XYZ file of C-alpha atoms in Angstrom:
684
model
C 111.525 54.620 86.879
C 114.146 52.874 87.754
C 115.871 49.922 90.438
C 117.443 51.068 92.835
C 119.518 47.392 91.926
C 120.500 48.564 88.254
C 122.695 51.263 89.726
C 123.860 49.814 93.261
C 127.347 49.836 93.256
C 129.656 46.784 93.583
C 130.105 47.048 98.643
C 134.121 46.613 97.672
C 133.970 49.996 95.062
C 132.616 51.591 98.052
C 135.441 52.405 100.188
C 134.829 53.029 104.357
C 136.194 56.239 104.673
C 133.838 59.670 106.014
C 132.979 61.582 102.676
C 129.594 62.386 101.153
C 127.170 60.991 98.421
C 125.359 62.137 95.639
C 122.134 60.784 94.241
C 121.860 61.747 90.209
C 117.834 61.110 88.612
C 118.792 60.081 85.343
C 119.173 63.605 83.758
C 122.195 63.550 86.469
C 120.035 66.569 88.226
C 121.288 65.871 91.754
C 118.536 64.623 93.189
C 119.714 64.311 97.720
C 123.114 64.675 99.450
C 124.260 63.210 102.738
C 127.171 63.205 104.484
C 128.648 59.321 106.623
C 131.171 58.747 109.062
C 131.899 55.424 106.603
C 131.422 55.543 103.673
C 130.239 51.807 103.096
C 127.898 51.472 106.028
C 125.829 54.448 105.170
C 125.539 53.813 102.125
C 124.732 49.997 102.276
C 121.541 51.173 103.830
C 119.981 52.916 100.662
C 120.383 49.087 98.616
C 118.203 46.910 101.009
C 114.468 45.457 99.944
C 113.194 48.181 99.226
C 109.652 47.580 101.411
C 111.843 47.951 104.207
C 112.576 51.448 103.622
C 111.058 54.369 104.892
C 108.059 56.327 102.563
C 110.420 59.137 101.717
C 113.977 57.421 101.259
C 111.793 54.573 98.874
C 110.605 57.466 97.220
C 114.367 59.041 96.997
C 116.367 56.079 95.703
C 113.743 55.268 93.342
C 114.015 58.466 91.632
C 117.523 58.551 91.460
C 119.694 56.486 88.402
C 122.972 56.619 89.780
C 125.262 57.244 92.957
C 128.397 59.206 93.676
C 130.510 60.220 96.648
C 134.205 61.672 97.709
C 136.037 60.939 100.552
C 137.043 64.130 102.686
C 140.008 63.383 105.620
C 136.722 64.110 108.772
C 133.954 64.480 109.567
C 133.720 68.214 109.998
C 135.246 68.677 106.557
C 132.577 65.585 105.756
C 129.890 68.112 106.915
C 131.250 71.072 106.046
C 131.009 69.689 102.033
C 127.305 68.549 102.492
C 126.204 71.823 103.309
C 127.842 73.522 100.300
C 126.582 70.648 97.772
C 123.045 71.147 99.991
C 123.532 74.377 98.848
C 124.646 74.923 95.718
C 122.738 71.674 93.743
C 119.793 72.181 96.066
C 118.765 68.767 96.269
C 114.632 68.230 96.022
C 114.732 65.529 99.017
C 116.940 67.076 100.891
C 115.452 69.324 104.068
C 115.508 73.320 103.426
C 114.707 75.543 105.028
C 113.045 78.734 104.003
C 112.554 81.756 105.074
C 109.544 83.407 104.482
C 111.536 87.068 104.102
C 114.413 88.463 103.297
C 115.191 89.438 107.016
C 116.894 93.186 107.347
C 120.383 93.777 109.273
C 122.079 96.318 110.393
C 125.494 97.240 108.785
C 128.298 98.198 109.532
C 130.904 98.309 106.784
C 134.040 98.487 108.391
C 136.146 97.317 105.495
C 135.152 100.285 103.656
C 138.013 103.933 103.921
C 134.846 105.726 105.798
C 132.218 103.276 107.405
C 128.919 103.256 106.647
C 125.448 102.517 109.228
C 122.813 101.319 106.556
C 119.989 98.082 106.269
C 121.234 95.508 104.503
C 119.285 92.464 103.362
C 120.923 89.356 102.013
C 124.298 87.393 101.292
C 126.841 89.104 104.155
C 129.841 90.970 102.939
C 133.480 90.471 103.830
C 134.108 93.412 105.902
C 131.501 94.085 107.112
C 129.920 93.790 110.911
C 126.393 93.073 111.358
C 123.672 93.311 114.053
C 120.462 91.791 114.187
C 118.432 90.407 111.952
C 115.005 92.463 113.435
C 111.619 91.590 112.900
C 111.123 95.653 110.197
C 113.688 97.482 108.862
C 111.819 100.380 110.436
C 113.118 99.484 113.722
C 115.794 99.136 112.489
C 116.330 103.025 111.329
C 114.511 104.185 114.982
C 117.095 102.681 116.853
C 119.914 104.388 114.697
C 118.618 107.757 114.467
C 118.858 107.376 118.686
C 122.062 106.732 118.305
C 123.356 109.015 115.981
C 123.143 111.877 117.970
C 126.748 109.895 120.466
C 127.479 107.961 117.443
C 127.647 109.935 114.408
C 129.103 107.949 111.876
C 128.115 108.374 108.439
C 124.822 106.689 107.279
C 125.433 108.606 103.322
C 125.315 106.612 99.853
C 128.755 106.769 97.265
C 127.124 109.124 95.892
C 126.155 111.696 98.287
C 129.379 111.316 100.034
C 131.396 111.796 96.591
C 129.209 115.433 96.092
C 129.915 115.992 99.202
C 133.529 116.473 98.465
C 133.084 117.827 95.127
C 130.908 119.896 96.684
C 132.848 121.237 99.623
C 129.248 120.971 101.435
C 127.538 118.093 104.049
C 124.180 117.034 104.057
C 121.220 117.325 106.116
C 122.799 115.413 108.628
C 125.789 117.108 109.412
C 124.509 119.725 109.870
C 122.185 118.340 112.399
C 125.036 116.928 113.729
C 124.338 113.505 113.281
C 127.182 113.085 111.038
C 130.649 113.711 111.899
C 131.399 114.838 108.065
C 134.020 113.040 106.817
C 133.290 113.780 103.570
C 134.114 117.997 104.511
C 137.016 117.103 106.388
C 135.509 118.060 109.713
C 136.601 114.322 111.153
C 140.090 112.175 109.553
C 139.723 108.694 108.188
C 141.128 107.028 111.642
C 138.034 109.682 113.176
C 135.624 108.463 112.072
C 137.069 104.596 112.060
C 137.155 104.993 115.540
C 133.356 106.281 116.083
C 132.543 102.966 114.154
C 135.091 101.294 116.399
C 132.846 102.496 119.321
C 129.316 101.924 117.740
C 129.952 97.927 116.435
C 130.855 98.151 120.263
C 127.374 99.638 122.140
C 125.422 97.306 119.208
C 127.521 94.262 120.375
C 126.326 94.466 123.832
C 129.484 96.543 125.552
C 126.600 99.865 126.584
C 127.591 100.376 129.817
C 130.818 101.486 129.378
C 129.325 104.128 126.775
C 126.998 105.888 129.366
C 130.112 105.792 132.247
C 131.693 107.347 129.946
C 129.432 109.861 128.849
C 127.979 109.933 132.764
C 131.425 111.251 134.125
C 131.769 113.745 131.054
C 128.427 115.315 132.213
C 129.426 115.506 135.978
C 133.260 117.475 134.612
C 130.890 119.133 132.336
C 128.551 121.205 135.337
C 131.658 120.694 137.791
C 132.731 123.406 135.270
C 129.731 125.261 135.263
C 129.572 124.562 131.528
C 125.783 123.686 131.480
C 125.128 123.563 128.041
C 127.065 120.828 127.169
C 125.885 118.775 130.526
C 122.451 119.342 129.093
C 123.878 117.779 125.766
C 125.550 115.249 127.323
C 122.650 114.311 130.097
C 120.072 114.147 125.994
C 122.500 111.143 124.804
C 122.514 109.297 127.876
C 118.502 109.661 127.604
C 119.451 108.389 123.614
C 121.345 105.298 124.803
C 118.902 104.127 127.423
C 116.063 104.340 124.891
C 117.858 102.412 122.333
C 118.834 99.619 125.422
C 115.364 99.349 126.686
C 113.687 97.811 122.970
C 115.316 95.486 124.368
C 115.532 94.312 127.907
C 117.161 91.981 129.679
C 116.459 88.213 128.902
C 119.329 86.383 130.330
C 121.388 87.842 133.047
C 125.616 88.045 132.912
C 125.654 89.538 129.437
C 125.627 86.368 127.098
C 125.924 85.608 124.107
C 123.387 83.278 122.932
C 121.028 81.991 120.259
C 117.904 79.875 122.014
C 116.141 77.904 119.430
C 112.922 75.928 119.114
C 111.861 72.773 117.228
C 107.187 72.887 116.177
C 105.644 70.372 114.206
C 104.491 66.661 112.837
C 106.025 64.398 110.473
C 104.863 66.420 106.970
C 106.348 69.631 108.398
C 108.969 71.315 111.128
C 108.331 75.237 111.734
C 111.619 76.251 113.242
C 112.147 79.489 115.621
C 115.569 81.242 116.746
C 116.671 84.524 119.130
C 119.852 85.787 119.316
C 120.603 86.927 122.379
C 123.956 89.309 122.409
C 124.841 91.328 126.076
C 122.019 89.607 127.980
C 119.304 90.968 125.052
C 117.271 89.632 122.300
C 118.942 91.382 119.433
C 117.174 89.512 116.727
C 114.469 86.690 115.513
C 114.464 84.441 112.677
C 112.170 81.917 111.565
C 111.562 78.898 108.908
C 108.717 76.280 108.003
C 110.187 73.324 106.548
C 108.385 70.360 104.615
C 110.555 67.174 106.276
C 111.403 65.292 102.611
C 113.461 62.842 104.507
C 113.044 61.490 106.872
C 114.995 62.953 109.398
C 114.984 62.783 113.426
C 114.575 66.208 115.706
C 118.342 66.202 116.364
C 119.089 65.909 111.871
C 116.919 68.823 111.735
C 118.656 70.680 113.918
C 122.268 69.551 112.673
C 120.832 70.910 109.552
C 119.592 73.853 111.264
C 122.514 74.811 112.925
C 124.733 74.308 109.033
C 122.556 76.573 107.250
C 122.539 79.691 110.635
C 126.098 79.510 110.605
C 127.037 77.446 107.145
C 126.936 81.461 105.910
C 129.058 83.252 108.483
C 131.259 85.265 106.640
C 135.038 85.674 109.243
C 136.481 88.927 109.792
C 140.826 89.936 108.760
C 141.289 87.119 111.635
C 139.681 84.661 109.787
C 136.977 83.709 112.539
C 133.053 85.201 113.421
C 130.887 86.582 115.058
C 127.802 85.340 114.286
C 128.973 82.331 116.105
C 127.591 82.672 119.984
C 129.627 81.252 122.771
C 126.261 79.323 123.501
C 123.795 77.599 120.825
C 120.649 76.287 122.804
C 119.052 73.656 121.618
C 115.566 71.727 121.837
C 118.051 67.579 120.978
C 121.557 67.536 120.277
C 122.752 66.645 117.180
C 123.144 63.086 115.646
C 127.079 63.886 115.348
C 127.635 66.440 118.454
C 131.291 66.140 118.236
C 131.923 67.265 114.798
C 129.169 70.244 114.912
C 130.931 71.696 118.144
C 134.700 71.105 115.974
C 132.236 72.524 113.237
C 131.488 75.737 115.533
C 134.223 76.422 117.572
C 136.749 76.429 114.017
C 133.869 79.236 113.042
C 134.521 81.025 115.608
C 138.263 81.144 116.667
C 137.553 80.104 120.093
C 135.428 77.157 122.016
C 131.794 77.230 121.295
C 129.044 74.537 123.686
C 126.043 73.157 122.292
C 123.679 72.064 124.407
C 120.294 71.416 125.397
C 118.746 74.093 128.410
C 117.458 72.319 131.257
C 116.966 74.912 134.110
C 116.293 78.903 135.195
C 116.059 82.034 132.573
C 117.553 79.295 129.693
C 114.611 77.335 130.309
C 112.089 79.681 130.404
C 113.230 81.498 127.081
C 113.163 78.679 125.412
C 110.119 77.762 125.857
C 109.213 81.174 124.984
C 111.259 80.353 121.982
C 108.983 77.613 121.592
C 105.728 78.773 121.609
C 106.770 81.561 119.008
C 107.745 78.319 116.420
C 104.094 76.787 118.031
C 102.800 80.096 116.532
C 104.397 80.578 113.290
C 103.491 76.887 112.391
C 100.067 77.409 112.674
C 100.692 81.026 110.603
C 101.648 78.996 107.733
C 99.168 75.845 107.758
C 96.980 78.895 107.792
C 98.242 80.228 105.258
C 99.471 77.620 103.011
C 97.272 75.061 102.918
C 94.696 76.754 99.780
C 97.909 77.584 98.538
C 99.110 74.352 98.173
C 95.946 72.683 97.689
C 95.076 75.368 94.647
C 98.455 74.401 93.056
C 97.337 70.267 93.118
C 94.668 71.479 91.627
C 96.158 73.633 88.192
C 98.828 71.300 87.445
C 96.093 68.392 87.436
C 93.868 70.326 85.222
C 96.708 70.515 83.379
C 97.652 67.269 82.502
C 93.968 66.386 81.911
C 94.059 68.995 79.374
C 97.326 67.742 77.565
C 95.925 64.300 78.490
C 99.836 64.133 79.740
C 101.111 60.833 81.367
C 101.982 62.675 84.411
C 101.691 65.891 85.785
C 103.705 69.046 84.687
C 105.878 69.287 87.919
C 108.922 71.460 86.340
C 107.355 73.587 82.949
C 109.228 75.839 81.255
C 107.241 78.567 79.067
C 109.469 81.145 76.264
C 108.933 83.818 74.748
C 109.799 86.448 72.200
C 110.822 91.115 72.570
C 111.418 92.608 69.785
C 111.284 95.983 68.907
C 110.668 95.562 64.083
C 113.417 93.183 64.449
C 115.772 95.410 66.375
C 117.697 94.057 69.357
C 115.722 90.251 69.548
C 115.898 88.715 72.814
C 114.400 86.372 73.804
C 112.886 84.450 77.660
C 113.185 81.265 79.092
C 111.244 80.464 83.193
C 110.886 78.199 85.657
C 108.440 76.802 87.439
C 108.921 73.478 89.373
C 105.377 72.673 91.616
C 103.706 75.502 90.630
C 106.495 77.936 91.896
C 108.758 79.801 89.950
C 112.206 78.925 90.353
C 114.242 82.248 89.244
C 117.773 80.258 89.644
C 116.819 78.645 86.313
C 115.321 81.615 84.093
C 117.610 81.905 81.244
C 117.435 85.073 78.526
C 118.941 84.671 74.835
C 120.179 86.971 72.546
C 118.303 86.218 69.336
C 121.167 85.682 66.362
C 119.152 84.343 63.090
C 121.481 82.512 60.678
C 123.741 85.393 59.816
C 124.087 87.070 62.991
C 121.542 89.669 62.047
C 118.958 88.651 63.568
C 115.677 86.436 62.215
C 113.164 87.108 59.942
C 110.366 86.898 62.063
C 109.074 85.449 65.689
C 108.184 82.059 65.021
C 112.063 81.864 63.557
C 113.407 83.381 66.315
C 110.946 80.908 68.439
C 112.699 78.086 66.570
C 116.003 79.399 67.396
C 115.437 79.586 70.788
C 113.946 75.933 71.406
C 116.767 74.945 69.300
C 119.724 75.761 71.144
C 117.985 75.073 74.601
C 117.295 71.984 73.770
C 120.857 71.194 72.249
C 122.431 72.439 75.557
C 120.523 69.910 76.920
C 121.375 67.055 75.330
C 125.170 68.167 74.734
C 125.375 68.616 78.945
C 123.342 64.810 79.069
C 125.969 63.047 76.915
C 128.626 65.061 78.596
C 129.334 66.678 75.062
C 129.259 70.098 75.713
C 131.861 72.388 74.906
C 131.791 74.114 77.867
C 131.775 71.124 80.244
C 131.010 72.168 83.715
C 130.482 69.123 85.935
C 132.870 65.712 84.718
C 130.847 62.809 86.230
C 131.711 59.786 84.385
C 129.320 56.243 84.524
C 129.586 52.982 83.387
C 127.181 50.694 81.334
C 124.722 50.479 84.139
C 124.776 53.797 85.151
C 126.685 53.113 88.542
C 128.568 56.448 89.825
C 131.829 56.688 91.714
C 133.949 58.643 93.150
C 134.313 62.875 91.962
C 135.908 65.896 92.407
C 134.846 67.665 95.500
C 134.916 70.721 92.935
C 132.618 69.554 90.243
C 129.878 71.975 89.408
C 125.933 71.627 88.381
C 124.937 71.036 84.321
C 123.167 73.771 83.459
C 120.629 72.817 81.524
C 120.883 68.636 81.560
C 117.700 68.855 83.206
C 114.608 68.416 81.103
C 110.538 70.593 81.009
C 107.819 68.242 81.275
C 106.157 70.824 79.578
C 107.089 73.131 77.232
C 104.843 76.554 76.771
C 105.820 79.438 74.816
C 103.543 82.777 74.460
C 101.282 82.799 70.760
C 99.543 80.768 68.731
C 100.101 78.147 65.906
C 103.011 79.880 64.469
C 104.752 79.575 67.041
C 103.859 76.314 68.436
C 104.809 74.633 65.157
C 108.159 76.122 64.747
C 108.751 75.174 68.850
C 107.319 71.595 67.603
C 109.771 71.320 63.959
C 113.053 72.300 66.444
C 111.943 69.483 68.828
C 110.893 67.207 66.142
C 114.744 68.346 64.182
C 116.156 67.550 67.700
C 114.677 63.870 68.075
C 113.406 65.410 71.800
C 110.499 63.170 71.971
C 109.417 62.909 75.606
C 108.220 66.596 75.761
C 105.076 67.989 76.326
C 104.407 70.636 74.689
C 101.362 73.630 73.979
C 101.429 77.268 73.056
C 98.632 80.800 74.834
C 97.289 82.683 72.902
C 97.134 86.395 74.473
C 93.848 87.225 72.138
C 91.428 84.934 73.758
C 93.978 82.534 76.224
C 93.327 79.459 74.291
C 95.686 76.378 74.744
C 97.423 75.461 71.388
C 98.746 71.682 70.301
C 100.349 70.847 68.482
C 98.932 69.138 64.703
C 94.859 69.896 66.341
C 93.294 72.283 64.059
C 91.105 73.078 67.009
C 92.656 74.519 70.191
C 91.999 73.782 74.077
C 89.649 75.665 76.014
C 89.998 76.616 80.041
C 87.426 77.724 81.995
C 87.801 80.747 82.726
C 87.879 79.736 86.160
C 90.129 76.990 86.489
C 93.691 76.986 88.443
C 95.187 75.340 85.445
C 94.848 78.301 82.812
C 96.034 80.859 85.800
C 99.138 78.784 86.321
C 99.574 78.797 82.959
C 98.536 82.351 82.361
C 101.026 83.229 84.952
C 104.316 81.516 84.141
C 103.368 83.064 80.610
C 102.973 86.325 81.533
C 106.397 85.946 83.651
C 108.157 84.931 80.953
C 106.989 87.989 78.876
C 108.089 90.289 81.826
C 111.548 88.577 81.743
C 111.406 88.780 77.919
C 110.829 93.101 77.758
C 113.288 93.349 80.771
C 115.952 91.939 78.999
C 115.165 93.540 75.345
C 114.969 96.826 77.129
C 117.897 96.522 78.627
C 120.341 95.735 75.527
C 117.828 98.371 73.837
C 119.282 100.910 76.096
C 122.918 99.688 75.873
C 122.570 100.180 72.296
C 121.190 103.712 72.311
C 124.623 104.696 73.973
C 127.191 103.136 72.249
C 130.583 104.387 71.105
C 133.807 103.943 68.677
C 134.704 104.822 71.904
C 133.751 100.453 72.984
C 135.797 98.645 70.775
C 139.439 100.323 72.045
C 141.335 97.324 73.955
C 141.662 98.635 77.595
C 139.543 101.889 77.399
C 136.993 101.194 79.929
C 134.595 103.617 80.716
C 137.073 104.703 84.036
C 138.692 105.932 80.617
C 136.428 107.634 78.189
C 135.343 109.701 80.763
C 138.943 110.833 81.231
C 139.078 112.091 77.365
C 135.784 113.455 77.182
C 137.076 115.911 80.210
C 139.858 116.481 78.644
C 139.191 117.790 75.105
C 135.589 118.436 75.877
C 133.922 116.262 72.766
C 134.261 113.170 70.279
C 134.906 116.349 67.638
C 138.010 117.445 69.449
C 139.596 114.288 70.642
C 139.421 113.317 66.354
C 142.007 115.798 65.956
C 144.763 115.357 68.655
C 147.692 113.386 68.341
C 148.671 110.738 69.672
C 151.289 112.101 71.518
C 148.697 114.924 73.092
C 146.071 112.080 74.259
C 149.034 109.968 76.577
C 148.985 113.256 78.697
C 145.801 112.058 79.794
C 146.102 110.267 83.308
C 146.372 106.588 82.368
C 147.098 106.931 79.041
C 150.183 105.269 77.475
C 151.126 105.790 74.349
C 149.994 102.550 72.905
C 146.876 103.344 74.396
C 146.396 106.366 72.522
C 147.732 105.330 69.389
C 145.101 102.682 70.010
C 142.036 105.677 70.088
C 143.700 107.268 67.477
C 143.870 104.780 65.113
C 139.879 103.716 66.109
C 138.566 107.860 65.164
C 140.693 107.729 62.465
C 138.106 108.061 59.143
C 138.302 105.147 56.642
C 140.122 105.334 53.450
C 136.493 105.821 51.342
C 135.346 107.938 53.498
C 138.362 111.034 53.692
C 138.511 110.383 50.158
C 134.684 112.185 49.827
C 134.314 115.893 49.017
C 134.066 118.215 52.718
C 130.215 117.299 53.788
C 128.009 119.881 53.808
C 128.068 122.830 56.141
C 124.353 120.779 58.275
C 126.316 117.834 59.088
C 129.074 120.199 60.096
C 126.873 121.330 62.331
C 125.840 118.317 64.062
C 126.290 117.611 67.793
C 129.442 116.550 69.217
C 128.882 112.857 69.653
C 128.998 109.449 67.536
C 125.917 108.321 66.859
C 123.726 105.364 68.243
C 123.771 102.255 67.013
C 121.484 100.764 64.987
C 118.311 103.024 66.903
C 115.130 102.549 65.770
C 112.879 104.734 64.924
C 111.091 106.553 68.193
C 107.584 105.670 68.972
C 108.448 101.944 68.816
C 106.562 99.554 71.154
C 108.114 96.810 72.876
C 106.220 93.210 71.743
């Protein structure tokens, strides 16, 4: 366990400017990111007597082995840089709010020529308007179905849209007047974009003007005795009213606000937020956070605002509608002025961050707080057994394999191949008993001559060698592709680093390596580790037949009880590695079976290949074409046409042979797949 005194920087080395600092462990992995108005005074707090520190801070400084910092111009810049580094490095001692699910949004792709309304999850994209989040995707589809009657904008995918353009026939929604059918020219791009803009205005809370507009048109139609038109407008108004009734008015005066609440104890906290737009609740989200660092409620609120608004996507004006005019919080952030300046910069207008004191907003905040309390109670009910189970599983593996500590990081490797072709390998990572998919890796097994390994054991030896050779290179700063240039002195102390420095992908070793297989695979992996001088990583193999755990150099396997949590965890790790390897293998095999000689022509991508085949019909006719004929295809020039002719030209020895037999002449007009495996082979 490192002693903080061994890597403490000299006080004179640390600047007094605002900035962001990182603590790293002995393997170079970032374990904590923080910001400070004065770096020197803030870092000095970490290097006092360890006994005086909070237990969580003690754990952090004794886990770390170096510290480094980056100076910025203002405290607002430090706030933004801290968030980006937490997102990039995922430090284990930083508070991170994790959604228990991916919340759906109603998205309108205003960046496209013909905007599309759809349900969307995940990262937000530039040029797309988002509304929500919603608790359920069906709620979005139900609302959208009502509004398409009044705002018939496109909802189909790009493939359906192109097919309708080619056939000249709209989809079913176009026939029932729930789409304006821009695909067949019923409306042009400008008219459709105006419809989409009105739809976005309605979803943003400006509902009254559309109801008034339709009411006026209905009355005009009735006065003109166009009763069918008036009836349709009446039904449109009813659809808008039903859509708005789904979100009751909770705040007056068209208020735009996000209302946050916290409920928790010293170990964890639940967070809830209601998104209010136009006085109506448009969405709700929730998180549960483990307090892995010593933080107050004010610090939690600051971290929460960083996470919620840090991913806001600016529009063409450089501002974001995701940040409302008011942010109502249970406690003011510790750096209120900096947070307000940052949020105002994102919105492009003044943002108010305050604690509601009275009236409807205080009542709504109390409602949000009750939701947070219920969410925390539900989380504890669901997770208590799971936390206990994972701890028990890691403890059982530690005891069975006689390890010094519990294997908090486990890496598992598997090989997938079809009779020696398309040899692929996977590396999956479990931390604290849970999969960490961002650190999964895939390997294409090359072998000594580039044609693959002779068998599974040779493939396993190669994969383990490549992974841990990269670990040694990243650890020692010798990688050919250096992703993080942090220089340390002999005492292990870090210094200032540029803000754009990234993370080394393989610089963090596992506590336990698991290979899918028995003694041969374990022996191959052990030989690879020995050749590299890796002695501090435990190794075992899990054989499928009897679920035996094999340890290097042991004549008999370790037998875990069938009902033990440790065996269940090893099985989950092994099965995940197997799934990941087979997925990659099938992908490579599928691509390999559709290889064409045109793939090797520089500058000839899929679109131009399709253009060639549309023009000439087959590869056989293309071979007979001259460079001048190929150059007439749209997108082709003389140089590219000559390259295609050269790629399709027969090799000299082939040209000198006698004519091919008649059976060969009747072969299909297409290229033969490269290295096509025999039919009937199964994944292994």
